[in-house]
Structures are given as structure tokens and as C-alpha cells.
CSV table of C-alpha atoms and ligand atoms in Angstrom, one decimal:
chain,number,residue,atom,x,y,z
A,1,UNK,CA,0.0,0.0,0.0
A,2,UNK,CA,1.0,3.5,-0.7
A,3,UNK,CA,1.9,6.2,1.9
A,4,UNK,CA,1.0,9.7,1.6
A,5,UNK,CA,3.1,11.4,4.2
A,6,UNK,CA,1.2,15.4,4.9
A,7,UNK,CA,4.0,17.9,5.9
A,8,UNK,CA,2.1,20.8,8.5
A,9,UNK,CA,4.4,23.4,9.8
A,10,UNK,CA,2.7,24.9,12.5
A,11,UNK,CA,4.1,28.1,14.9
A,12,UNK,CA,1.9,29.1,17.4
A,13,UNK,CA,-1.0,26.8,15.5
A,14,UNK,CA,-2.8,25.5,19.1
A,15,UNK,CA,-6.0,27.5,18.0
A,16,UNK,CA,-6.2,26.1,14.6
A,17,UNK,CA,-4.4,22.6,15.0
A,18,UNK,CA,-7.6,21.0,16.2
A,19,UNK,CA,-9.7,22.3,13.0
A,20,UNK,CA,-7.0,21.4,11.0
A,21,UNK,CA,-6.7,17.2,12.5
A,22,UNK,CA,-10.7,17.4,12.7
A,23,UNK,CA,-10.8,18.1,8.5
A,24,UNK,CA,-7.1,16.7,7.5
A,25,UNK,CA,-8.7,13.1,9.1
A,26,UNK,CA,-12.6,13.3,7.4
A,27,UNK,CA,-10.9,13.8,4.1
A,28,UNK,CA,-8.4,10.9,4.8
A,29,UNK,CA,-11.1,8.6,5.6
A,30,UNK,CA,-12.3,9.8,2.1
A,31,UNK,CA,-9.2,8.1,0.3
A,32,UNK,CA,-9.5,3.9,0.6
A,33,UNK,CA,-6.2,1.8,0.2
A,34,UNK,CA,-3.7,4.6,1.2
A,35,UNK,CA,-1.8,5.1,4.4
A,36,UNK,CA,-1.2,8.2,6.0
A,37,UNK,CA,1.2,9.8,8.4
A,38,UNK,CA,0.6,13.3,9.8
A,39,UNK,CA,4.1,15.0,10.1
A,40,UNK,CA,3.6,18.7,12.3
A,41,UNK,CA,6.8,20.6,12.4
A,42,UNK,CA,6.6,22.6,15.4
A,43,UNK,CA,8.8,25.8,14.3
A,44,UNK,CA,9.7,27.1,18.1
A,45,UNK,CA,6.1,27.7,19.3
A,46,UNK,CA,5.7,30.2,22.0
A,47,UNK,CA,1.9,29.0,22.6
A,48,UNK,CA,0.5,25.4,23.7
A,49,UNK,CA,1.1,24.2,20.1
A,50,UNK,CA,3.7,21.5,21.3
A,51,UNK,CA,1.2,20.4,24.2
A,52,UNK,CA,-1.6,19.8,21.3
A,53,UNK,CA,0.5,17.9,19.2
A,54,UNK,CA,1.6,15.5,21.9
A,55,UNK,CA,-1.9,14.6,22.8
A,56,UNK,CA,-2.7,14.4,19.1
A,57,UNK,CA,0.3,11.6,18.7
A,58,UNK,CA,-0.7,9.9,21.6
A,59,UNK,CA,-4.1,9.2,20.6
A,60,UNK,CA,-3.2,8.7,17.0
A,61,UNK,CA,-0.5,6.6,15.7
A,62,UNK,CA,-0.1,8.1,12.4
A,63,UNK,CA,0.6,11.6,13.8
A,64,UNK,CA,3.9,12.4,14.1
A,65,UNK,CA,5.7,15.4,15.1
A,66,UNK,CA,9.1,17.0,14.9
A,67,UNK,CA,9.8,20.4,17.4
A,68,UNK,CA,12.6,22.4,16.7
A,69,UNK,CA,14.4,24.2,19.3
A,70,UNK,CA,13.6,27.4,18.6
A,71,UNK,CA,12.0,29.4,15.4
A,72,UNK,CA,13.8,28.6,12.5
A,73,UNK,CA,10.7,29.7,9.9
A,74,UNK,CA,8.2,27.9,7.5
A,75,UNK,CA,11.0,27.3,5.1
A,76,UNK,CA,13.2,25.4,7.4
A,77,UNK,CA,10.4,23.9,8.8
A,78,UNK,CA,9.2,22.5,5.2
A,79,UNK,CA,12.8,21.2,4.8
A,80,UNK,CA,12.6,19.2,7.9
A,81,UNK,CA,9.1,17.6,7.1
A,82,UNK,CA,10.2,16.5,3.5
A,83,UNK,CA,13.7,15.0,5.1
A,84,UNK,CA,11.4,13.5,8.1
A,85,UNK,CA,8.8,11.9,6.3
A,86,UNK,CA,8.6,8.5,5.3
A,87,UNK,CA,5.5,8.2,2.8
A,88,UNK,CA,6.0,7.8,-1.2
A,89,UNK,CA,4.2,10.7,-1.3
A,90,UNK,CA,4.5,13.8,0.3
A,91,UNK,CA,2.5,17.0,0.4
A,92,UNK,CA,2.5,20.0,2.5
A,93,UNK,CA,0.1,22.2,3.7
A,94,UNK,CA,-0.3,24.9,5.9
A,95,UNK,CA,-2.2,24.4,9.7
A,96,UNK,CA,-4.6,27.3,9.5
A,97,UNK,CA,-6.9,26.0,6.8
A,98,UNK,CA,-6.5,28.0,4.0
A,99,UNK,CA,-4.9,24.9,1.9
A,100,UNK,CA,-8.2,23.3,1.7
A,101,UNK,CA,-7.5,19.3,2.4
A,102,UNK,CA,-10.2,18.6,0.6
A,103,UNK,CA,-8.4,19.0,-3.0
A,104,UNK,CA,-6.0,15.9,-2.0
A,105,UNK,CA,-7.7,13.6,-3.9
A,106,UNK,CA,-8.0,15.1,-7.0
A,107,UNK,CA,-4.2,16.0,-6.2
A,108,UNK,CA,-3.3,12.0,-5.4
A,109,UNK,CA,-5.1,11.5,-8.8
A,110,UNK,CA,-3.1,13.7,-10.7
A,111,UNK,CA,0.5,12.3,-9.8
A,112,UNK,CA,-1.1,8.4,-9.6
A,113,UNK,CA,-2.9,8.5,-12.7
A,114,UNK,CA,-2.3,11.6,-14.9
A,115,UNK,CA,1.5,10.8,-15.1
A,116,UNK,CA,2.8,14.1,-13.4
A,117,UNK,CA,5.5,14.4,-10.6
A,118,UNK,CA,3.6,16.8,-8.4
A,119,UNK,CA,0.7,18.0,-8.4
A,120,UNK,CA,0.8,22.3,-6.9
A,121,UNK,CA,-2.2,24.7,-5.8
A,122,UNK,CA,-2.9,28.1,-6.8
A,123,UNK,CA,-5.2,30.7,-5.5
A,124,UNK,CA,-6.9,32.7,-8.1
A,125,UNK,CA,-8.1,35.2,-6.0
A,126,UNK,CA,-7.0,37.0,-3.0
A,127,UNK,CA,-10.0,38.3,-1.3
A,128,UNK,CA,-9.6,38.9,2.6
A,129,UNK,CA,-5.9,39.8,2.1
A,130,UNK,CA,-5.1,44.0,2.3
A,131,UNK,CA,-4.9,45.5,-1.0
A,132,UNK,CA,-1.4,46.6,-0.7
A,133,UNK,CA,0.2,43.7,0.6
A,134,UNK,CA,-2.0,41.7,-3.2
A,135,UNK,CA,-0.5,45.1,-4.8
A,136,UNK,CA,3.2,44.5,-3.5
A,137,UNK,CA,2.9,40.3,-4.3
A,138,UNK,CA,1.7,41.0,-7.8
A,139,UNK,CA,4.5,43.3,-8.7
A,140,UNK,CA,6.9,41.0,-6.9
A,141,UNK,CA,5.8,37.8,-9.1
A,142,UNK,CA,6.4,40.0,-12.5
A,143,UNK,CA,9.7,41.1,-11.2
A,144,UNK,CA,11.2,37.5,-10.1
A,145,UNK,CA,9.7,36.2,-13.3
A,146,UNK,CA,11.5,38.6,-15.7
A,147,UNK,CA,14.9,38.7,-14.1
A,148,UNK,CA,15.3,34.8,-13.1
A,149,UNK,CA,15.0,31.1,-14.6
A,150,UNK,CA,12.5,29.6,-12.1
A,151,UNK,CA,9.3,29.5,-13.1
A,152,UNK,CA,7.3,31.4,-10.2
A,153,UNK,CA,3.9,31.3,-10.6
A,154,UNK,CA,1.8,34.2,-9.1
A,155,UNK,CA,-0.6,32.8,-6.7
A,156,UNK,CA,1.0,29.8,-6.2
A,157,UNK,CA,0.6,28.4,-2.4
A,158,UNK,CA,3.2,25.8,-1.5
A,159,UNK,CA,0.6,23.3,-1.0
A,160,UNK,CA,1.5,20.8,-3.0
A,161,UNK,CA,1.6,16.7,-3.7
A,162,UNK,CA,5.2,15.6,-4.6
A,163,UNK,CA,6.1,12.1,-6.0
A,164,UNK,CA,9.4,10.6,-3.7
A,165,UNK,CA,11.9,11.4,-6.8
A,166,UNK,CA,10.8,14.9,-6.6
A,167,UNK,CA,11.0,15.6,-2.7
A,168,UNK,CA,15.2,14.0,-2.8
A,169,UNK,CA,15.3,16.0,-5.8
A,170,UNK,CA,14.5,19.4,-3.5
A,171,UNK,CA,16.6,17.3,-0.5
A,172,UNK,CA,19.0,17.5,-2.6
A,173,UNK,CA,19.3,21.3,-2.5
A,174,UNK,CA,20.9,21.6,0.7
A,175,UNK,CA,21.4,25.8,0.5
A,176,UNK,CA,20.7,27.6,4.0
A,177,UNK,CA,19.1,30.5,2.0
A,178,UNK,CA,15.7,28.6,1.1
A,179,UNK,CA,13.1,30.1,-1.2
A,180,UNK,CA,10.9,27.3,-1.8
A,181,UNK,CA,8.6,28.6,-4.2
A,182,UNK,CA,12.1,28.8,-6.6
A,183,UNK,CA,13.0,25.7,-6.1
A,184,UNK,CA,9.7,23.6,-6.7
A,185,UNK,CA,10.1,25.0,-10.1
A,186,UNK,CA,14.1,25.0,-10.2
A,187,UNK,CA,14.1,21.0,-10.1
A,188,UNK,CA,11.4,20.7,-12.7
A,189,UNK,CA,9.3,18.0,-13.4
A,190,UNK,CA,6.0,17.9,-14.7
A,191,UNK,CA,3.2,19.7,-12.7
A,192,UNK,CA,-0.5,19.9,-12.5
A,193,UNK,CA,-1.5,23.3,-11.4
A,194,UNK,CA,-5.0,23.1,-9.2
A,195,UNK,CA,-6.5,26.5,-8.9
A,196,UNK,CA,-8.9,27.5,-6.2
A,197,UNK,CA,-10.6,30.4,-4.6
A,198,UNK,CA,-8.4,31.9,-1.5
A,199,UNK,CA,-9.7,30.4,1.7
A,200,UNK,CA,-9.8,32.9,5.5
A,201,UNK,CA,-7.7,31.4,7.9
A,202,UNK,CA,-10.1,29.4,10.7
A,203,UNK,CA,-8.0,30.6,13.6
A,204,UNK,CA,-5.4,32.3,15.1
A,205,UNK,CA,-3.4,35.3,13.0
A,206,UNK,CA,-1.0,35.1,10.0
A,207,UNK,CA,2.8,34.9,11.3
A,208,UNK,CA,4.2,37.0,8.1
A,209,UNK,CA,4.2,41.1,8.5
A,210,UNK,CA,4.8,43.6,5.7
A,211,UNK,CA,8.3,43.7,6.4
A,212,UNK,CA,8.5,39.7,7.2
A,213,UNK,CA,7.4,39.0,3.6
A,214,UNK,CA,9.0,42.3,2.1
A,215,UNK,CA,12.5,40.6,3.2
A,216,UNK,CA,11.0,37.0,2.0
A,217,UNK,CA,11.1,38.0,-1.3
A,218,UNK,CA,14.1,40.1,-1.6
A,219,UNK,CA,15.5,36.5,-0.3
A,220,UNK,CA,13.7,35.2,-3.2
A,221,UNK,CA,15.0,37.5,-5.5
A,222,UNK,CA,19.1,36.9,-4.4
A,223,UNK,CA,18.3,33.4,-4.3
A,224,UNK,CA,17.1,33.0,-7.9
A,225,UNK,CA,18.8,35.6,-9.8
A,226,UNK,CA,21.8,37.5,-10.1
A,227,UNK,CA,20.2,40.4,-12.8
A,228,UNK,CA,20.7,42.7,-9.5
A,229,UNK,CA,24.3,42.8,-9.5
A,230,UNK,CA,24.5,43.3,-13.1
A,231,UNK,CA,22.2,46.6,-12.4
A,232,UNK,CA,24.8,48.2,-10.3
A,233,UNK,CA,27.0,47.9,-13.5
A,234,UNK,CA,24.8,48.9,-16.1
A,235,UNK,CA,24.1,52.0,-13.8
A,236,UNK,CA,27.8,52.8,-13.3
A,237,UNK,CA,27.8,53.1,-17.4
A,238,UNK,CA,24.6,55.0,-17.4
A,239,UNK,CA,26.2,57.9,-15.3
A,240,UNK,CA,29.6,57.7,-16.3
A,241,UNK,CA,28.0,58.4,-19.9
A,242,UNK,CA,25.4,61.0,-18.6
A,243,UNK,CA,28.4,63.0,-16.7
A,244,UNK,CA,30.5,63.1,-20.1
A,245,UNK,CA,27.3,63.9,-22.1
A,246,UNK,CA,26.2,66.4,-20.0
A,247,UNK,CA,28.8,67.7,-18.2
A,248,UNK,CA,31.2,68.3,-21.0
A,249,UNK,CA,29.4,68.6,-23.7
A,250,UNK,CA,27.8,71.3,-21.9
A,251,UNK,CA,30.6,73.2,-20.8
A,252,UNK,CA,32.4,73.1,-24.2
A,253,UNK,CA,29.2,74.3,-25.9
A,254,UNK,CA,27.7,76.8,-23.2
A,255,UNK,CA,31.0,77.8,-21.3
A,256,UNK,CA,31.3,77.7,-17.5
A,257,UNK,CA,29.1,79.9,-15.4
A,258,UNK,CA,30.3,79.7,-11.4
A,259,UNK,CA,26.2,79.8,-10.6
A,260,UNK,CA,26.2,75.9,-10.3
A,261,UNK,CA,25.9,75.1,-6.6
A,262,UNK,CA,22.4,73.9,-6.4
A,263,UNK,CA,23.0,71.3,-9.8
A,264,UNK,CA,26.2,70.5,-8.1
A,265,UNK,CA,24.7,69.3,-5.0
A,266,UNK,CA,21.8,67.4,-6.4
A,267,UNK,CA,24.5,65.4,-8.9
A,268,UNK,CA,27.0,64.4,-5.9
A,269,UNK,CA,23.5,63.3,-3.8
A,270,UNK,CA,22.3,61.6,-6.7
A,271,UNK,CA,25.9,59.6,-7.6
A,272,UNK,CA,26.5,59.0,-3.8
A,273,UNK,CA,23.0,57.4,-3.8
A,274,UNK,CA,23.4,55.1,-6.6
A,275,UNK,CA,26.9,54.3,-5.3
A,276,UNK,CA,24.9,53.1,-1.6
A,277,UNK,CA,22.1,51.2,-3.9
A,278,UNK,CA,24.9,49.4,-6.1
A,279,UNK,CA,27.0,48.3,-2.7
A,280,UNK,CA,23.6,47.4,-0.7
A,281,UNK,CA,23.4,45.1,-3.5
A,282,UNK,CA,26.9,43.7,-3.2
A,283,UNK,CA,26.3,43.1,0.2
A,284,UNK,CA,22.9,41.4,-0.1
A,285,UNK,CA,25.1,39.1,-2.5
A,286,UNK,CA,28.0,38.5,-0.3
A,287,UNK,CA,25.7,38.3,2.9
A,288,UNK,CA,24.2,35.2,1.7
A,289,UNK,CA,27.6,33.6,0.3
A,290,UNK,CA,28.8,34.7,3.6
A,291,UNK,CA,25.8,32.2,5.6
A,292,UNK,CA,26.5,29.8,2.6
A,293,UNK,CA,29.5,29.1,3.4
A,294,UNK,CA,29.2,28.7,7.2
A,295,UNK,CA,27.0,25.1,6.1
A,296,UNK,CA,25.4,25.9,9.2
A,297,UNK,CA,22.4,23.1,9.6
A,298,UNK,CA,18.6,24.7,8.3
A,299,UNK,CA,17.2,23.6,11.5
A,300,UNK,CA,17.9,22.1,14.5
A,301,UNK,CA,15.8,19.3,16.3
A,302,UNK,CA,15.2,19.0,20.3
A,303,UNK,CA,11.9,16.7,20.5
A,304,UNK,CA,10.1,14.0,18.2
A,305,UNK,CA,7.1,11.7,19.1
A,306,UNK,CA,9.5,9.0,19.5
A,307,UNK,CA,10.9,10.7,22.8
A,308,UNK,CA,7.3,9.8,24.0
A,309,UNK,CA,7.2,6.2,23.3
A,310,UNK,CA,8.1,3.4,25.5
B,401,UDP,N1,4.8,29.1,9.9
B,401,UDP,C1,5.9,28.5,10.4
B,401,UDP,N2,7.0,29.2,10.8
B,401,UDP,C2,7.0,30.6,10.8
B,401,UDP,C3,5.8,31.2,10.2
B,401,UDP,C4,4.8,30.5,9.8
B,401,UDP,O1,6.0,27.3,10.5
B,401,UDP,O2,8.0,31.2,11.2
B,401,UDP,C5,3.7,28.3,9.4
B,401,UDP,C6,2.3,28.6,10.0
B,401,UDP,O3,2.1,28.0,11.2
B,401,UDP,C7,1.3,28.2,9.0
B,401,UDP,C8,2.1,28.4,7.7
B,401,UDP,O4,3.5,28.5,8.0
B,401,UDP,O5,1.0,26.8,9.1
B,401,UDP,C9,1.6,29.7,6.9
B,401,UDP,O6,1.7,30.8,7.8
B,401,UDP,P1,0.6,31.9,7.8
B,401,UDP,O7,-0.8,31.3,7.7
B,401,UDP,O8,0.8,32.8,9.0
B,401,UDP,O9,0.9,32.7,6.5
B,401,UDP,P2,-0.1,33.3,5.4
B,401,UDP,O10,-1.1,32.2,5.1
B,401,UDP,O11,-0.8,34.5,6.1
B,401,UDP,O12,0.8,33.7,4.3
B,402,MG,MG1,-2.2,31.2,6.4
């Protein structure tokens, strides 16, 4: 029999974790002839999530969990659940509801019988969210697309299915610096796109700020593309070009008058800013080679179910 193995991150999820066991296990009882395992990362909770998924593994053999020792974020904790899980099949989805379980089986079908590797989620709409924040995701998903080679698609939730060859293909990208929704489409394979309306979480608040997700997908962007750095050259043409344009064409043609001061300033502001912008993208660049190379481990473990078990 085949294993579907269902990936949940969860940080500070004890409001929604019992909605989420309640509907994960009606839709499971849905699906004849294929094992299950529950896997809930537990990403450094400050709430009673870790209490709630104790009792849930004790009264239920097929939930497992994995707690980390502090908050290491969803990304690491996705890691960890695809390294941790055992099924041939494996699909995440987040705790609060708004990856509605309920599309699993058409997504088991997809990879079983349609002959794709995964089978991926995306909402069409995104009602309930605050227009800025769609505003700022919308102009993020046309930027990544045009200036990098993974195929981001706007919308796109990481709920997903995965065959086993594709989850040790995305093992096999060990990098510290994770941007997941890169990487799905970075290792390829063929996959079914599900689209479906966007869903309210059921309880509890969403963990990502303006400036959490702001810095997300600048991460995303020095992760999957290197068109920045090549901006801080093409700029560095653009003036030196505009200063000899300009500036000396200008003063050959129209002589020098001394009254100059306020042009002067705003040049030597406007150079000395694009200088900043070019090195702040340097640095963005070396920051993460720096944490590359330091192969520190994407998350670190301190209890799993098995600690409970005799
Ligand atoms: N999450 C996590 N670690 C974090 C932040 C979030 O594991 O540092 C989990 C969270 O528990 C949830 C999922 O990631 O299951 C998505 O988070 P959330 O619903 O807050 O994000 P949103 O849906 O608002 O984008
Ligand atoms: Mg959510």
C-alpha cells in the first residue's frame, strides 16, 4: 500500500491545529487503500502548540511530530518535514486551513494517474488579504519572473503533492538560503497546477508582516537571480555616460558659469545614492555567500514523538 506522508508546519497553531486534525482526518477517511502519516513541524512555538501535538500523537498513531528548538521559519520547517517523512508521497500544507485538504484527492489522482511528478495549488483570488500587501505580491511575481529562470507562478501556495523522486530532488538542494517557491520550479518536473478560490484562515493570526514578507522576497530574488548585481553595472555606465554627455558637452558648448551650486549638490547626492544602492546590493550578494558558506544546519531538532514512546 502506498503512503502519503502530509507535511504541516505549525508556529503558534494551538487554535487552529484541532480544526485542521478534525478536517485533515474526514478527508483521509475519504481516500480507501492509502496510508497516511501526519508529520507537524513545530517551528519554536511560543503557545500550547507543542502540548496539542503530543496529545494528538498519543491518541493517534499516524501523527507524528518534529519540534525544533527554537523558530527557525516555515521554510526550514518544510525542509525538515520533506527530510522526516517517510510516505512515497508527500504534500504540504499549511495548519490554519487555508490549503483546503479537501483538493487531496483530485491532487493524489493527478500524480497516480495523470502521469505528473507533483501535483501544486494556486489561489486565483485574493480576497480577505489587504490590497497593498496583493498590490506589493503581484509586482513581486512579474519582477522574479522577468529577471530569473525559475518559473514562479503568481498565486502559487506551496501546498502541493510531490512524488518521492521529486521531494530528494528538493533534499538534494541543501542551500541555507531557502526560497521554496524557486525551487519547486528550479528541479522541474512535470506539474499539474489546481486553482482555487483563497480560503480565510479558521484561527489564530497570519505569522508574516509587511516587512517579514517584504525581506522573503528580496531572499527570493538573491536566491534565484543574479540580474541585481548586473544593475549596479549597467548603472555605473549610465552615469559615467550622462556626466560626459552632459557635463562636457555642456561646458564646451555653453562655457562655464560659477552659478552651479544647487545642480552640483543634487549630482554628488544623486551619484552618492546610486553608489549606496549598487554596494547594498553587493552586500545582499556576499551576505548570503557569507551564511552559505558557514554550512550551518537549516534547522535544529530538540523533540520528536519518538521521545514519548516506551
Ligand atoms: N509558519 C511556520 N513558521 C513561521 C511562520 C509560519 O511554520 O515562522 C507556518 C504557520 O504555522 C502556517 C504556515 O506557516 O502553518 C503559513 O503561515 P501563515 O498562515 O501565518 O501565513 P499566510 O497564510 O498568512 O501567508
Ligand atoms: Mg495562512
Amino acid at each position: 500500500m502506498k503512503m502519503i506522508s502530509i507535511v504541516v508546519p505549525c508556529y503558534n497553531e494551538e487554535e487552529a491545529l484541532p480544526y485542521f486534525y478534525d478536517e485533515i482526518t474526514k478527508v483521509v477517511k475519504t481516500m480507501k487503500k492509502i496510508n497516511f502519516e501526519f508529520l507537524f513541524i513545530n517551528d519554536g512555538s511560543k503557545d500550547k502548540t507543542l502540548e496539542v501535538l503530543r496529545t494528538l500523537a498519543q491518541k493517534d498513531k499516524r501523527v507524528r511530530y518534529v519540534s525544533f528548538s527554537r523558530n527557525f521559519g516555515k521554510e526550514a520547517g518544510m525542509y525538515a518535514g520533506l527530510k522526516e517523512a517517510h510516505g512515497d508521497y508527500v504534500a504540504i500544507m499549511d495548519a490554519d486551513l487555508q490549503d483546503p485538504p479537501s483538493l487531496l484527492p483530485e491532487m493524489y489522482h493527478a500524480v497516480t494517474e495523470e502521469g505528473y511528478d507533483s501535483a501544486a495549488t494556486r489561489r486565483v483570488t485574493r480576497a480577505g488579504e489587504p490590497p497593498i500587501r496583493s498590490f506589493f505580491a503581484r509586482c513581486f511575481y512579474k519582477l522574479i519572473n522577468r529577471i530569473s529562470k525559475a518559473d514562479i507562478v503568481d498565486g502559487a501556495r506551496d501546498f502541493r503533492l510531490m512524488s518521492r523522486q521529486m521531494v530528494d530532488a528538493i533534499l538534494s538542494m541543501t542551500e541555507y538560503n531557502r526560497f521554496s517557491k524557486g525551487i519547486f520550479g528550479w528541479v522541474g518536473f512535470e506539474t499539474k497546477w489546481i486553482e482555487f478560490e483563497n480560503v480565510e484562515r479558521v484561527a489564530g493570526e497570519t505569522k508574516w508582516s509587511f516587512w517579514k514578507l517584504f525581506l522573503y522576497s528580496l531572499d527570493g530574488i538573491v536566491a534565484f537571480s543574479t540580474v541585481p548585481l548586473s544593475i549596479a553595472f549597467v548603472m555605473g555606465i549610465l552615469f559615467c555616460f550622462i556626466a560626459i554627455a552632459f557635463i562636457v558637452v555642456r561646458t564646451i558648448m555653453f562655457g562655464d558659469p560659477t552659478s552651479g551650486w544647487p545642480s552640483l549638490v543634487c549630482i554628488i547626492f544623486l551619484v552618492s545614492g546610486v553608489q549606496l544602492c549598487c554596494l547594498g546590493i553587493m552586500g545582499q550578494y556576499l551576505s548570503k555567500t557569507y551564511l552559505e558558506t558557514k554550512k550551518r544546519p537549516i534547522y535544529i531538532v530538540k523533540e520528536t514523538e519518538l521521545d514519548h514512546k516506551e
